[in-house]
Short mmCIF file of C-alpha atoms in Angstrom, two decimals:
data_model
loop_
_atom_site.label_atom_id
_atom_site.label_comp_id
_atom_site.label_asym_id
_atom_site.label_seq_id
_atom_site.Cartn_x
_atom_site.Cartn_y
_atom_site.Cartn_z
CA MET K 28 16.57 19.87 -7.09
CA PRO K 29 17.36 19.27 -10.70
CA GLU K 30 15.04 17.77 -13.29
CA VAL K 31 16.55 14.79 -14.84
CA ILE K 32 15.78 12.73 -17.93
CA PHE K 33 17.39 9.00 -18.26
CA ASN K 34 16.89 6.33 -20.53
CA GLY K 35 14.34 3.71 -19.70
CA PRO K 36 13.19 0.51 -21.56
CA ALA K 37 10.37 2.25 -23.30
CA GLY K 38 11.96 5.69 -23.99
CA ARG K 39 12.95 8.69 -21.79
CA LEU K 40 11.86 8.74 -18.16
CA GLU K 41 11.49 12.08 -16.25
CA GLY K 42 12.63 12.41 -12.65
CA ARG K 43 13.73 14.76 -10.03
CA TYR K 44 17.12 13.98 -8.36
CA GLN K 45 18.90 15.39 -5.22
CA ALA K 46 22.53 14.75 -5.29
CA PRO K 47 24.30 13.81 -2.02
CA LYS K 48 26.74 16.04 -0.23
CA LYS K 49 28.97 13.18 0.49
CA ARG K 50 30.64 10.67 -1.70
CA GLY K 51 29.50 7.05 -1.18
CA ALA K 52 26.10 8.19 0.18
CA PRO K 53 23.45 5.58 0.01
CA ILE K 54 20.71 5.62 -2.67
CA ALA K 55 16.89 6.03 -2.25
CA ILE K 56 14.31 5.66 -5.10
CA VAL K 57 10.65 6.61 -4.45
CA LEU K 58 8.09 5.08 -6.56
CA HIS K 59 4.51 6.73 -7.12
CA PRO K 60 0.89 5.40 -7.03
CA HIS K 61 -0.92 3.93 -9.91
CA PRO K 62 -0.56 5.83 -13.02
CA GLN K 63 -4.10 5.24 -14.20
CA PHE K 64 -5.57 6.64 -10.94
CA GLY K 65 -3.62 9.94 -11.00
CA GLY K 66 -0.33 8.73 -9.52
CA THR K 67 2.75 10.88 -10.21
CA MET K 68 6.17 11.68 -8.75
CA ASN K 69 4.62 14.83 -7.50
CA ASN K 70 2.17 12.82 -5.27
CA GLN K 71 2.33 14.54 -1.81
CA ILE K 72 3.46 11.34 -0.11
CA VAL K 73 6.13 10.62 -2.67
CA TYR K 74 7.32 14.20 -2.40
CA ASN K 75 7.58 13.94 1.36
CA LEU K 76 9.43 10.74 1.12
CA PHE K 77 11.95 12.02 -1.36
CA TYR K 78 12.92 14.74 0.85
CA THR K 79 12.86 12.41 4.00
CA PHE K 80 15.80 10.67 2.43
CA ALA K 81 17.39 13.71 0.91
CA ASN K 82 17.40 15.39 4.01
CA ARG K 83 19.58 12.52 5.44
CA GLY K 84 22.11 12.68 2.73
CA PHE K 85 20.94 10.08 0.38
CA ALA K 86 21.24 10.40 -3.30
CA ALA K 87 17.36 10.64 -3.61
CA LEU K 88 15.41 10.20 -6.96
CA ARG K 89 11.71 10.27 -7.62
CA PHE K 90 10.58 9.69 -11.25
CA ASN K 91 7.35 9.22 -13.53
CA PHE K 92 6.53 5.74 -14.69
CA ARG K 93 6.25 5.35 -18.55
CA GLY K 94 3.45 7.29 -19.87
CA VAL K 95 3.25 9.70 -16.94
CA GLY K 96 4.06 13.21 -17.38
CA ARG K 97 7.08 13.49 -19.74
CA SER K 98 8.04 10.03 -19.37
CA GLN K 99 7.62 8.17 -22.68
CA GLY K 100 5.82 4.83 -23.26
CA SER K 101 2.45 3.74 -22.07
CA PHE K 102 1.11 1.91 -18.94
CA ASP K 103 2.23 -1.76 -18.86
CA HIS K 104 0.45 -3.24 -16.04
CA GLY K 105 3.37 -3.58 -13.60
CA SER K 106 5.80 -5.43 -15.90
CA GLY K 107 7.21 -2.44 -17.79
CA GLU K 108 6.92 -0.31 -14.59
CA LEU K 109 9.35 -2.89 -12.73
CA SER K 110 11.64 -2.30 -15.75
CA ASP K 111 11.38 1.44 -15.44
CA ALA K 112 12.26 1.08 -11.52
CA ALA K 113 15.34 -1.27 -12.52
CA ALA K 114 16.39 1.54 -15.01
CA ALA K 115 16.21 4.24 -12.43
CA LEU K 116 18.19 2.37 -10.02
CA ASP K 117 20.55 1.73 -12.67
CA TRP K 118 20.85 5.36 -13.46
CA VAL K 119 21.37 6.68 -9.90
CA GLN K 120 24.25 3.94 -9.43
CA SER K 121 25.97 5.38 -12.59
CA VAL K 122 26.12 8.86 -11.09
CA ASN K 123 26.93 7.50 -7.67
CA PRO K 124 29.34 4.52 -8.50
CA GLU K 125 30.75 4.50 -4.85
CA ALA K 126 27.27 3.97 -3.23
CA LYS K 127 27.23 0.86 -1.23
CA SER K 128 23.60 0.53 -0.48
CA CYS K 129 20.15 1.57 -1.60
CA TRP K 130 16.73 1.81 -0.13
CA ILE K 131 13.44 1.60 -1.92
CA ALA K 132 10.11 3.36 -1.04
CA GLY K 133 6.78 2.91 -2.67
CA VAL K 134 3.16 4.18 -2.32
CA SER K 135 0.18 1.81 -2.96
CA PHE K 136 1.02 0.57 -6.68
CA GLY K 137 4.58 1.82 -6.36
CA SER K 138 4.84 -0.38 -3.25
CA TRP K 139 4.23 -3.49 -5.19
CA ILE K 140 6.64 -2.49 -7.91
CA GLY K 141 9.35 -1.67 -5.19
CA MET K 142 9.14 -5.01 -3.30
CA GLN K 143 9.57 -6.83 -6.61
CA LEU K 144 12.70 -4.77 -7.28
CA LEU K 145 13.88 -5.42 -3.88
CA MET K 146 13.72 -9.27 -4.58
CA ARG K 147 15.90 -8.64 -7.70
CA ARG K 148 18.70 -6.30 -6.49
CA PRO K 149 20.54 -7.42 -3.54
CA GLU K 150 22.10 -4.06 -2.85
CA ILE K 151 18.76 -2.81 -1.75
CA GLU K 152 19.04 -3.13 2.09
CA GLY K 153 15.80 -1.45 3.35
CA PHE K 154 12.42 -0.64 2.16
CA ILE K 155 9.50 1.62 3.08
CA SER K 156 5.98 0.23 1.69
CA ILE K 157 3.13 2.70 2.06
CA ALA K 158 -0.58 1.37 1.69
CA ALA K 159 0.57 -1.99 -0.04
CA MET K 160 -2.35 -3.25 -1.88
CA ALA K 161 -2.00 -6.88 -1.01
CA ASN K 162 -5.73 -7.20 -1.62
CA ARG K 163 -5.27 -6.36 -5.50
CA TYR K 164 -1.67 -7.54 -6.28
CA ASP K 165 0.22 -10.70 -5.50
CA PHE K 166 2.81 -10.20 -2.68
CA THR K 167 3.60 -14.01 -2.19
CA PHE K 168 6.94 -13.48 -4.08
CA LEU K 169 8.15 -12.02 -0.59
CA ALA K 170 8.81 -15.27 0.78
CA PRO K 171 11.63 -15.06 1.54
CA CYS K 172 12.00 -11.35 2.09
CA PRO K 173 15.69 -10.45 1.76
CA SER K 174 15.71 -7.07 3.65
CA SER K 175 14.34 -5.38 6.55
CA GLY K 176 11.86 -2.82 6.20
CA LEU K 177 8.55 -0.97 7.15
CA PHE K 178 4.98 -1.38 6.13
CA VAL K 179 2.69 1.52 6.90
CA HIS K 180 -1.16 1.56 6.68
CA GLY K 181 -3.92 3.81 7.55
CA SER K 182 -6.38 2.42 9.90
CA GLU K 183 -9.37 3.73 7.80
CA ASP K 184 -7.93 2.35 4.39
CA ARG K 185 -10.86 1.11 2.58
CA VAL K 186 -9.00 0.56 -0.86
CA ALA K 187 -6.18 -1.80 0.72
CA PRO K 188 -7.41 -2.65 4.15
CA ALA K 189 -4.41 -3.44 6.44
CA ARG K 190 -5.87 -6.87 7.42
CA GLU K 191 -5.24 -7.85 3.70
CA VAL K 192 -1.36 -7.51 4.13
CA MET K 193 -1.03 -8.89 7.64
CA PRO K 194 -0.85 -12.44 6.31
CA VAL K 195 1.97 -11.27 4.05
CA ILE K 196 3.96 -9.53 6.65
CA GLU K 197 3.36 -12.49 9.22
CA LYS K 198 4.75 -14.81 6.54
CA VAL K 199 7.87 -12.97 5.72
CA LYS K 200 8.70 -11.53 9.27
CA THR K 201 10.01 -14.97 10.34
CA GLN K 202 13.19 -14.79 8.07
CA LYS K 203 16.46 -14.90 10.27
CA GLY K 204 18.09 -11.66 10.33
CA VAL K 205 15.13 -9.76 8.70
CA ILE K 206 12.78 -7.70 10.74
CA ILE K 207 9.71 -6.36 9.27
CA GLU K 208 7.75 -3.78 10.98
CA HIS K 209 4.27 -2.78 10.43
CA GLN K 210 2.86 0.64 11.59
CA MET K 211 -0.73 2.07 11.60
CA VAL K 212 -1.58 5.77 11.04
CA GLU K 213 -4.93 6.22 13.04
CA GLY K 214 -7.75 7.75 11.06
CA ALA K 215 -5.79 7.70 7.95
CA ASN K 216 -7.37 6.54 4.51
CA HIS K 217 -5.61 5.04 1.70
CA PHE K 218 -4.43 8.46 0.36
CA PHE K 219 -3.53 9.63 4.01
CA ASP K 220 -5.74 12.70 3.43
CA GLY K 221 -4.88 15.10 6.37
CA LYS K 222 -2.34 12.69 7.82
CA VAL K 223 0.63 12.94 5.52
CA ASP K 224 2.61 14.63 8.47
CA GLU K 225 1.87 11.85 10.66
CA LEU K 226 2.89 9.54 7.99
CA THR K 227 6.21 10.99 7.45
CA GLN K 228 6.88 11.31 11.13
CA THR K 229 6.19 7.50 11.30
CA VAL K 230 8.76 6.84 8.53
CA ASP K 231 11.38 9.40 10.28
CA THR K 232 11.01 7.44 13.55
CA TYR K 233 11.75 4.08 11.69
CA LEU K 234 14.82 5.56 9.73
CA ASP K 235 16.07 7.19 13.01
CA LYS K 236 15.99 3.51 14.53
CA ARG K 237 17.66 1.97 11.44
CA LEU K 238 20.05 4.65 10.52
CA GLY K 239 20.70 6.93 13.57
CA ALA K 240 19.36 10.37 14.08
CA ARG K 241 19.02 12.34 11.06
CA GLU K 242 21.88 14.42 9.99
CA GLU K 243 20.40 17.53 8.55
CA VAL K 244 21.68 18.49 5.13
CA ALA K 245 21.68 22.27 4.43
#
C-alpha cells in the first residue's frame, strides 16, 4: 500500500493508494472525519472502508484533507476540503484512465464532503455515508440525489442522531431509479467504538448486494 503525494488546491496532499489488479477497475475514495476533532485518513473506520474496497479490486484511495498530517494548507470549513476531494478523484482518474465508475465513502464530516462531491461528479455511481451529521451540516442539496447508496448510523449516536438524517433520506429516496438504504448498528455510538467490525460487515453486505459477492484480491 504505497504512500502517495498529489497536488491539491492548497498544496500537496498525502494519501495511501491501493492499485487495482485489473485494468478498468472502478475507483473508491474514502474521506475522513472532521480534521479539527482528530479526524485523519488513519481513522479505524476509514482504514476498514479503504480495505473493504481494495479487497474487491477497486483502485482505492484514502487521504488527509488540507492541514492534516503531511497535507499542506489549513482547515477551510468544508469548501476547501470539497476541493481537496475533487483533486483526489482527479488524481486517481489520472492513474486509472480506463476506470468507468467511482464510489465515494465518507465518515461523519467526510460524509458531508463526499455527498457534495457526488452531486458534482456524474461518474460517481454509489456512496457509503457513515454517521452523516445532518444535525450540523445542510444536506438539502441532495434533492435530487443522483446515485444509489447506503447511510449507516449507530443507534446510540448522540453526536449526530439518526433521527436527524431520516428526513433527508426520506426526501431523496423517492427518486426514480435511485435506491437509498439506511442501516442501524445497534449499540454503536458516533465513533462506532467496539462496533467497527459490525459496521464493516454492514457495508460488506450492502456491497455484495450492489456489486455481487466479493472477489478476494491477494
